[in-house]
Amino acid sequence: MSQDAFRLISPNGTELELPVRTGTIGPEVIDVAKLYKEQGVFTYDPGFVSTGSCESDITYIDGEQGVLMYRGYPVEQLAAKSSFIEVSYLLLHGNLPTTSELEKFEGTIRRHTMLNEGMLNFFKGFRYDAHPMAMLSAVVGSMSAYYHSEMDASNPDHRDIFAHRILAKLPTIAAAAYKLNTGQPFIYPRNDLNYCQNFLHMLFAVPAEPYEIDEVAAEALDLLFILHADHEQNCSTSTVRMAGSSGANPYSAIAAGISALWGPAHGGANEAVLKMLEEIGDVSQIKKYVDKAKDKSDSFRLMGFGHRVYKNFDPRATIIRDMCHKILQRLDRKDTPLFDLAQELEQVALKDDYFIEKNLYPNVDFYSGIIYRALGIPTSMFTVMFALGRSVGWASHWREMISDPAGKIARPRQLYTGPAQRDYTPIEKR
Ligand code: CMC
């Protein structure tokens, strides 16, 4: 047996060597692609707990060590030194930009912020209380109707334009959804403002008076977007890749990713955390809720806790917790009951055997909502904020997937447990 092969012995004693693939870092990967063709068996891995679905050079996570790197750069360094736009360039293009590359990229994103006026009509059709994630998914899906003639996936320029449009227009769509919920008029983008300033302007400005950009809020958003920008093959990114693998229009694939993100086990957790903290209400209630989370007969989970990959700590949660302290101080918030409650809940859970044994730690969503709340962003918009940050990750993965010459339509198999063949019975004999 060669060293780079994995040996399997089948129940009938046949030996099979499976090639082992080695990445730059991370565990070795057994290549089972030929298993069915050669042995007539499938692998079984619900939830893809042990399955790599693709090759990727975008993001690396070491869940045991709490490491997250975009294109090799630790997220802590990017959070401390970079900007969301620079990180977006890095994710899309593979390297940090030079000054002129960054200026050109930022200028392009600034000039793609407007929506086709026809898209605004979509908002007139939604109920005033439609969830902004539902609107975001629907309106992003509609981009496939507006931009289909400039979307030949085999054309690298078209792929670039797609990524620029997604990055630039998502904040405009998100702000329009918020305006519909609040009954305020839609505010057009201002291309003299940077990415986060412009988003805050579209979110909070009203035509009746000048709006002063809150720089603390703009900086906080920029940092949160960096932390959310990519996370390798998570549920929403895998959804984008899977939908896109059929050759579907990429705007539709992003809309599918937005829908996947909305679930409470994924990006919807940030909204669920705030609702949970409000329901807990007071430190005296913490034990009751921790006990509920441990009770197998109760479906309640401690939202913002646990992660499929991180089994030690989530590096994003550590940065966001520190950021919470700074933001609340800079905004001069003396009374911070939700943050105090969240910190106490974290301490209680971290000392509890159930959470220790199952390696459950606060994840990225545990503290982010507290910052959004402090910035005046309503709870229903929290997962939208996650989507804005993740949009560049989705676009980067779609580009990588579609440019891969070895790419195939994603088509998993199954373990069939339904009835074996049976004959049709006429209705009067059933
Ligand atoms: N509270 C209580 N118990 C939990 C929790 C929790 N938050 N998370 C996991 N467990 C238990 C779970 O019941 C299971 O116990 P057992 O082994 O006895 O059956 C064990 O821990 C493993 O959980 P799992 O559901 O098999 O693990 P998973 O990797 O499939 O799920 C998760 C990961 C994030 C979906 C899960 O931890 C969870 O539901 N957390 C709460 C929701 C949340 O915060 N989601 C945001 C994830 S981070 C942002 C993102 O990537 O979108």
Coordinates of C-alpha atoms and ligand atoms in Angstrom, one line a residue:
M1 CA 0.0 0.0 0.0
S2 CA 1.4 3.4 -0.9
Q3 CA 1.6 5.9 1.9
D4 CA -0.9 8.2 0.4
A5 CA -3.7 5.7 0.3
F6 CA -6.3 4.5 2.8
R7 CA -7.0 0.8 2.9
L8 CA -10.6 -0.5 3.2
I9 CA -11.5 -4.1 3.6
S10 CA -15.0 -4.9 2.4
P11 CA -17.3 -7.5 4.2
N12 CA -16.4 -10.0 1.5
G13 CA -12.7 -9.5 2.2
T14 CA -11.8 -7.5 -0.9
E15 CA -9.1 -4.9 -0.3
L16 CA -9.5 -1.5 -1.7
E17 CA -7.0 1.4 -1.7
L18 CA -8.5 4.9 -1.6
P19 CA -6.3 7.8 -2.5
V20 CA -5.5 10.2 0.3
R21 CA -5.3 13.9 -0.6
T22 CA -3.3 16.5 1.4
G23 CA -4.2 20.1 1.5
T24 CA -1.9 23.0 2.5
I25 CA -2.9 22.5 6.2
G26 CA -5.6 20.5 7.9
P27 CA -6.5 16.8 8.1
E28 CA -5.9 14.5 5.2
V29 CA -8.9 13.7 3.0
I30 CA -9.8 10.3 1.7
D31 CA -10.9 10.5 -1.9
V32 CA -14.0 8.3 -2.2
A33 CA -15.2 9.6 -5.6
K34 CA -14.5 6.2 -7.3
L35 CA -16.0 4.1 -4.5
Y36 CA -19.4 3.5 -6.1
K37 CA -18.0 2.9 -9.6
E38 CA -15.4 0.4 -8.3
Q39 CA -17.2 -1.2 -5.3
G40 CA -20.9 -0.4 -5.8
V41 CA -21.3 1.2 -2.3
F42 CA -22.0 4.7 -1.2
T43 CA -20.6 6.5 1.9
Y44 CA -23.2 7.7 4.4
D45 CA -22.7 11.0 6.3
P46 CA -25.9 13.0 7.1
G47 CA -25.1 16.6 7.7
F48 CA -21.7 16.2 6.0
V49 CA -20.0 15.8 9.4
S50 CA -16.9 14.0 7.9
T51 CA -17.3 15.0 4.3
G52 CA -15.4 17.5 2.3
S53 CA -17.6 18.6 -0.6
C54 CA -15.0 20.4 -2.7
E55 CA -11.4 21.7 -3.0
S56 CA -11.1 25.4 -2.0
D57 CA -8.3 27.9 -1.4
I58 CA -10.4 30.6 0.2
T59 CA -10.8 30.1 3.9
Y60 CA -9.3 27.7 6.5
I61 CA -10.7 26.8 9.9
D62 CA -9.1 24.7 12.6
G63 CA -12.0 24.0 14.9
E64 CA -9.8 22.5 17.7
Q65 CA -7.4 25.5 17.8
G66 CA -10.0 28.2 17.1
V67 CA -8.2 29.3 14.0
L68 CA -9.9 31.2 11.1
M69 CA -7.9 32.5 8.1
Y70 CA -9.0 34.1 4.9
R71 CA -6.6 33.3 2.1
G72 CA -4.0 32.5 4.8
Y73 CA -4.4 35.7 6.9
P74 CA -5.6 35.2 10.5
V75 CA -9.0 36.9 11.0
E76 CA -7.6 38.6 14.1
Q77 CA -5.0 40.5 12.0
L78 CA -7.6 41.4 9.4
A79 CA -10.0 42.6 12.1
A80 CA -7.3 44.8 13.6
K81 CA -5.7 46.2 10.5
S82 CA -7.9 45.8 7.4
S83 CA -11.3 47.0 6.2
F84 CA -14.3 45.1 4.9
I85 CA -13.7 46.3 1.3
E86 CA -10.0 45.3 1.4
V87 CA -11.1 41.9 2.9
S88 CA -13.7 41.6 0.1
Y89 CA -10.9 42.1 -2.5
L90 CA -8.8 39.5 -0.7
L91 CA -11.5 36.9 -0.7
L92 CA -12.5 37.5 -4.3
H93 CA -9.0 37.8 -5.8
G94 CA -6.8 35.8 -3.5
N95 CA -4.3 38.5 -2.4
L96 CA -4.3 41.8 -0.6
P97 CA -4.7 44.7 -3.1
T98 CA -2.1 47.3 -3.8
T99 CA -3.2 50.9 -3.2
S100 CA -4.3 51.4 -6.8
E101 CA -6.1 48.0 -6.9
L102 CA -8.0 48.9 -3.7
E103 CA -9.0 52.3 -5.0
K104 CA -10.2 50.9 -8.2
F105 CA -12.2 48.1 -6.5
E106 CA -13.7 50.4 -3.9
G107 CA -14.7 52.9 -6.7
T108 CA -16.4 50.1 -8.6
I109 CA -18.4 49.0 -5.6
R110 CA -19.4 52.6 -4.8
R111 CA -20.7 53.0 -8.4
H112 CA -22.8 49.8 -8.4
T113 CA -24.9 50.7 -5.3
M114 CA -28.1 51.9 -7.1
L115 CA -30.9 49.5 -7.9
N116 CA -32.8 49.4 -11.1
E117 CA -35.9 51.5 -10.3
G118 CA -38.1 48.6 -11.3
M119 CA -36.7 46.6 -8.4
L120 CA -38.2 49.1 -6.0
N121 CA -41.6 48.1 -7.1
F122 CA -41.1 44.7 -5.5
F123 CA -41.1 46.4 -2.1
K124 CA -44.6 47.9 -2.8
G125 CA -45.9 44.3 -3.1
F126 CA -44.7 43.2 0.4
R127 CA -46.7 43.6 3.5
Y128 CA -45.5 46.3 5.9
D129 CA -44.4 43.7 8.4
A130 CA -42.6 41.3 6.0
H131 CA -39.5 39.9 7.5
P132 CA -36.5 41.6 5.9
M133 CA -34.7 38.3 5.2
A134 CA -37.7 37.2 3.2
M135 CA -37.5 40.5 1.2
L136 CA -33.8 40.2 0.8
S137 CA -34.0 36.7 -0.6
A138 CA -36.8 37.6 -3.0
V139 CA -35.3 40.8 -4.3
V140 CA -31.8 39.3 -4.7
G141 CA -33.5 36.5 -6.6
S142 CA -35.1 39.1 -8.8
M143 CA -31.7 40.3 -9.8
S144 CA -31.5 37.3 -12.1
A145 CA -34.3 38.8 -14.0
Y146 CA -32.6 42.2 -14.3
Y147 CA -29.1 41.1 -15.1
H148 CA -29.5 37.8 -17.1
S149 CA -28.1 39.2 -20.4
E150 CA -24.8 40.1 -18.7
M151 CA -24.5 36.8 -16.9
D152 CA -22.6 34.3 -19.0
A153 CA -20.9 32.2 -16.3
S154 CA -18.1 31.3 -18.7
N155 CA -17.1 34.9 -19.1
P156 CA -14.6 36.1 -16.3
D157 CA -15.7 39.7 -16.7
H158 CA -19.4 38.7 -16.1
R159 CA -18.3 36.8 -13.0
D160 CA -16.6 39.9 -11.8
I161 CA -19.6 42.2 -12.5
F162 CA -21.8 39.7 -10.7
A163 CA -19.6 39.8 -7.6
H164 CA -19.5 43.6 -7.7
R165 CA -23.2 43.9 -8.0
I166 CA -23.9 41.5 -5.2
L167 CA -21.5 43.3 -2.8
A168 CA -22.7 46.8 -3.8
K169 CA -26.4 46.3 -4.1
L170 CA -27.1 44.1 -1.0
P171 CA -26.9 47.1 1.4
T172 CA -29.3 49.1 -0.8
I173 CA -31.8 46.2 -0.9
A174 CA -31.4 45.6 2.9
A175 CA -32.0 49.2 3.7
A176 CA -35.0 49.3 1.4
A177 CA -36.5 46.3 3.3
Y178 CA -35.9 48.2 6.6
K179 CA -37.6 51.3 5.2
L180 CA -40.6 49.3 4.2
N181 CA -40.9 47.9 7.7
T182 CA -40.7 51.4 9.3
G183 CA -43.0 53.1 6.7
Q184 CA -40.3 55.6 5.8
P185 CA -39.4 56.5 2.2
F186 CA -36.6 54.7 0.5
I187 CA -33.3 56.6 0.7
Y188 CA -31.0 56.5 -2.4
P189 CA -27.3 55.5 -1.9
R190 CA -24.6 58.2 -1.7
N191 CA -21.5 57.3 -3.5
D192 CA -19.4 59.8 -1.6
L193 CA -19.7 57.7 1.5
N194 CA -17.8 54.5 2.2
Y195 CA -19.5 51.1 2.3
C196 CA -20.7 51.1 5.9
Q197 CA -21.3 54.9 6.1
N198 CA -23.5 54.6 3.0
F199 CA -25.5 51.7 4.5
L200 CA -26.1 53.6 7.7
H201 CA -27.2 56.6 5.6
M202 CA -29.7 54.5 3.6
L203 CA -30.9 52.8 6.8
F204 CA -31.4 55.8 9.1
A205 CA -31.6 59.0 7.0
V206 CA -35.0 60.6 6.3
P207 CA -35.7 63.3 3.7
A208 CA -36.9 65.8 6.3
E209 CA -33.6 66.5 7.9
P210 CA -29.9 66.0 7.5
Y211 CA -28.4 62.7 8.8
E212 CA -25.1 62.7 10.5
I213 CA -23.2 59.5 10.1
D214 CA -22.3 57.8 13.4
E215 CA -18.6 57.0 12.9
V216 CA -18.6 54.6 15.8
A217 CA -21.4 52.7 14.2
A218 CA -19.7 52.7 10.8
E219 CA -16.5 51.3 12.3
A220 CA -18.3 48.7 14.3
L221 CA -20.2 47.5 11.2
D222 CA -17.0 47.3 9.2
L223 CA -15.5 45.0 11.8
L224 CA -18.6 42.8 12.1
F225 CA -18.7 42.5 8.3
I226 CA -15.0 41.4 8.2
L227 CA -15.8 38.7 10.9
H228 CA -18.8 37.4 8.9
A229 CA -17.2 37.6 5.4
D230 CA -16.5 33.9 4.9
H231 CA -16.6 30.6 6.8
E232 CA -15.7 28.0 4.2
Q233 CA -18.3 25.3 3.4
N234 CA -21.0 26.4 5.9
C235 CA -24.7 25.7 5.2
S236 CA -25.5 28.9 3.2
T237 CA -22.2 28.8 1.2
S238 CA -22.7 25.1 0.4
T239 CA -26.2 26.0 -0.7
V240 CA -24.9 28.7 -3.0
R241 CA -22.4 26.2 -4.5
M242 CA -25.0 23.5 -4.8
A243 CA -27.6 25.7 -6.5
G244 CA -24.9 27.2 -8.7
S245 CA -23.4 23.9 -9.7
S246 CA -26.4 23.2 -12.0
G247 CA -25.4 26.3 -14.0
A248 CA -28.3 28.3 -12.4
N249 CA -28.1 32.1 -12.5
P250 CA -25.8 33.1 -9.7
Y251 CA -28.1 35.7 -8.3
S252 CA -30.7 32.9 -7.8
A253 CA -28.0 30.9 -6.1
I254 CA -27.2 33.8 -3.7
A255 CA -31.0 34.1 -3.0
A256 CA -30.9 30.4 -2.0
G257 CA -28.0 31.0 0.2
I258 CA -29.8 33.9 1.9
S259 CA -32.7 31.6 2.6
A260 CA -30.4 28.9 4.1
L261 CA -28.7 31.6 6.3
W262 CA -32.1 32.6 7.8
G263 CA -32.5 29.4 9.8
P264 CA -32.0 29.6 13.6
A265 CA -29.3 26.9 13.5
H266 CA -27.3 29.2 11.2
G267 CA -27.3 33.0 10.8
G268 CA -30.8 33.3 12.3
A269 CA -29.2 32.5 15.6
N270 CA -28.3 36.2 16.2
E271 CA -31.9 37.2 16.2
A272 CA -32.8 34.2 18.3
V273 CA -30.1 35.1 20.9
L274 CA -31.6 38.5 21.5
K275 CA -35.1 37.1 21.8
M276 CA -33.7 34.5 24.2
L277 CA -31.9 37.1 26.3
E278 CA -35.1 39.1 26.5
E279 CA -37.1 36.1 27.5
I280 CA -34.6 35.2 30.2
G281 CA -34.8 38.8 31.4
D282 CA -32.8 38.6 34.5
V283 CA -29.7 36.7 35.9
S284 CA -32.0 35.0 38.5
Q285 CA -33.6 33.1 35.5
I286 CA -30.3 31.9 34.0
K287 CA -30.2 28.5 35.8
K288 CA -33.8 27.7 34.7
Y289 CA -32.9 28.3 31.0
V290 CA -29.6 26.5 31.2
D291 CA -31.5 23.5 32.7
K292 CA -34.0 23.7 29.9
A293 CA -31.1 23.6 27.3
K294 CA -29.8 20.5 29.0
D295 CA -33.2 18.7 29.1
K296 CA -33.4 16.3 26.2
S297 CA -37.2 16.3 26.4
D298 CA -37.2 20.1 25.8
S299 CA -36.4 21.4 22.3
F300 CA -34.9 24.6 23.7
R301 CA -31.2 25.2 23.0
L302 CA -29.0 27.9 24.2
M303 CA -28.9 30.1 21.1
G304 CA -25.5 31.4 20.2
F305 CA -23.8 28.4 21.7
G306 CA -22.2 25.5 20.0
H307 CA -20.7 25.1 16.5
R308 CA -20.2 22.3 14.1
V309 CA -16.5 23.1 13.6
Y310 CA -15.3 25.0 16.6
K311 CA -14.8 22.7 19.6
N312 CA -12.7 25.0 21.7
F313 CA -13.7 28.6 21.0
D314 CA -15.0 30.6 18.1
P315 CA -12.3 33.3 17.4
R316 CA -15.0 35.6 16.1
A317 CA -16.9 35.4 19.3
T318 CA -13.8 36.4 21.3
I319 CA -13.3 39.5 19.1
I320 CA -17.0 40.4 19.2
R321 CA -17.1 40.2 23.0
D322 CA -14.2 42.6 23.3
M323 CA -15.8 44.8 20.8
C324 CA -19.0 44.9 22.8
H325 CA -17.2 46.3 25.7
K326 CA -15.5 49.0 23.6
I327 CA -18.7 49.9 21.6
L328 CA -20.9 50.2 24.7
Q329 CA -18.2 52.4 26.3
R330 CA -17.7 54.6 23.3
L331 CA -21.5 55.0 23.0
D332 CA -21.4 55.9 26.7
R333 CA -23.9 53.2 27.6
K334 CA -23.8 52.9 31.4
D335 CA -26.8 50.7 31.6
T336 CA -26.1 47.5 29.6
P337 CA -28.5 44.9 31.0
L338 CA -28.5 42.6 28.0
F339 CA -24.7 42.5 27.7
D340 CA -24.4 41.9 31.5
L341 CA -26.9 39.1 31.2
A342 CA -25.1 37.6 28.2
Q343 CA -21.8 37.6 30.0
E344 CA -23.3 36.0 33.1
L345 CA -25.0 33.3 31.0
E346 CA -21.7 32.6 29.2
Q347 CA -20.0 32.2 32.6
V348 CA -22.7 29.8 34.0
A349 CA -22.7 27.7 30.8
L350 CA -18.9 27.5 30.5
K351 CA -18.7 26.1 34.1
D352 CA -21.5 23.5 33.5
D353 CA -20.5 19.9 32.8
Y354 CA -23.0 19.5 30.0
F355 CA -21.5 22.3 28.0
I356 CA -17.9 21.3 28.9
E357 CA -18.4 17.7 27.8
K358 CA -20.1 18.7 24.6
N359 CA -17.6 21.4 23.8
L360 CA -20.2 24.1 23.6
Y361 CA -18.9 27.6 23.5
P362 CA -20.3 31.0 22.5
N363 CA -20.3 31.4 18.7
V364 CA -20.2 34.5 16.5
D365 CA -23.9 35.1 17.0
F366 CA -23.9 35.2 20.8
Y367 CA -22.7 38.8 21.2
S368 CA -23.2 40.4 17.7
G369 CA -26.9 41.2 18.4
I370 CA -26.0 43.2 21.5
I371 CA -23.8 45.4 19.3
Y372 CA -26.5 45.7 16.6
R373 CA -29.0 46.6 19.2
A374 CA -26.7 49.3 20.7
L375 CA -26.3 50.8 17.1
G376 CA -30.1 51.1 16.8
I377 CA -30.5 48.2 14.4
P378 CA -33.7 46.3 15.1
T379 CA -33.7 42.6 15.9
S380 CA -35.4 41.5 12.7
M381 CA -32.4 43.0 10.7
F382 CA -29.7 41.1 12.6
T383 CA -29.6 38.2 10.1
V384 CA -29.6 40.6 7.3
M385 CA -26.5 42.1 8.7
F386 CA -24.9 38.7 8.7
A387 CA -25.9 38.3 5.0
L388 CA -24.3 41.6 4.1
G389 CA -21.0 40.5 5.5
R390 CA -21.3 37.0 4.0
S391 CA -22.3 38.2 0.6
V392 CA -18.7 38.4 -0.5
G393 CA -17.9 34.9 0.8
W394 CA -20.8 33.5 -1.2
A395 CA -19.7 35.4 -4.4
S396 CA -16.1 34.2 -3.9
H397 CA -17.2 30.5 -3.5
W398 CA -19.6 30.7 -6.5
R399 CA -16.7 32.1 -8.6
E400 CA -14.3 29.4 -7.4
M401 CA -16.9 26.7 -8.0
I402 CA -17.9 27.8 -11.5
S403 CA -14.3 28.4 -12.6
D404 CA -13.2 24.9 -11.6
P405 CA -12.7 22.8 -14.8
A406 CA -13.3 19.6 -12.8
G407 CA -16.6 21.0 -11.4
K408 CA -19.6 18.8 -11.5
I409 CA -23.3 19.3 -10.6
A410 CA -23.7 18.5 -6.9
R411 CA -25.8 15.4 -6.7
P412 CA -25.5 13.4 -3.4
R413 CA -26.9 9.8 -3.1
Q414 CA -29.0 8.3 -0.3
L415 CA -29.6 5.3 1.8
Y416 CA -33.1 4.3 0.6
T417 CA -35.4 3.0 3.5
G418 CA -38.8 3.1 1.7
P419 CA -40.8 0.2 0.5
A420 CA -39.2 -2.3 -1.9
Q421 CA -41.1 -2.7 -5.2
R422 CA -44.8 -3.3 -4.8
D423 CA -47.7 -3.4 -7.3
Y424 CA -50.3 -0.7 -7.7
T425 CA -53.6 -1.5 -5.9
P426 CA -56.8 -0.1 -7.4
I427 CA -58.4 2.4 -5.1
E428 CA -61.5 0.2 -4.3
K429 CA -59.2 -2.6 -3.1
R430 CA -57.1 -0.4 -0.6
Ligands
CMC1 N1 -27.7 24.2 23.6 C1 -27.9 23.0 24.1 N2 -27.4 21.8 23.6 C2 -26.7 21.9 22.5 C3 -26.5 23.1 21.8 C4 -27.0 24.3 22.4 N3 -26.8 25.5 21.8 N4 -25.8 22.9 20.7 C5 -25.5 21.6 20.6 N5 -26.1 21.0 21.7 C6 -26.0 19.6 22.1 C7 -26.9 18.7 21.2 O1 -28.2 18.5 21.8 C8 -26.1 17.4 21.0 O2 -26.3 16.7 22.2 P1 -26.3 15.1 22.1 O3 -24.9 14.7 21.6 O4 -26.6 14.6 23.5 O5 -27.4 14.7 21.2 C9 -24.7 17.9 21.0 O6 -24.6 19.1 21.7 C10 -24.1 18.1 19.6 O7 -25.0 19.0 18.9 P2 -25.4 18.8 17.4 O8 -26.7 19.5 17.1 O9 -25.3 17.4 17.0 O10 -24.2 19.6 16.7 P3 -24.1 20.2 15.3 O11 -22.7 20.3 15.0 O12 -25.0 19.4 14.4 O13 -24.8 21.6 15.5 C11 -25.2 23.9 15.9 C12 -24.2 22.8 15.6 C13 -24.5 25.3 15.8 C14 -26.3 23.8 14.9 C15 -25.8 23.7 17.4 O14 -24.7 23.8 18.3 C16 -26.9 24.7 17.7 O15 -28.1 24.4 17.4 N6 -26.6 25.8 18.3 C17 -27.5 26.8 18.6 C18 -27.8 27.7 17.3 C19 -26.7 28.6 17.0 O16 -26.1 29.3 17.9 N7 -26.3 28.6 15.7 C20 -25.3 29.5 15.2 C21 -24.1 28.8 14.7 S1 -22.6 29.8 14.5 C22 -23.1 30.9 13.2 C23 -23.2 30.2 11.9 O17 -22.2 29.6 11.4 O18 -24.2 30.4 11.3

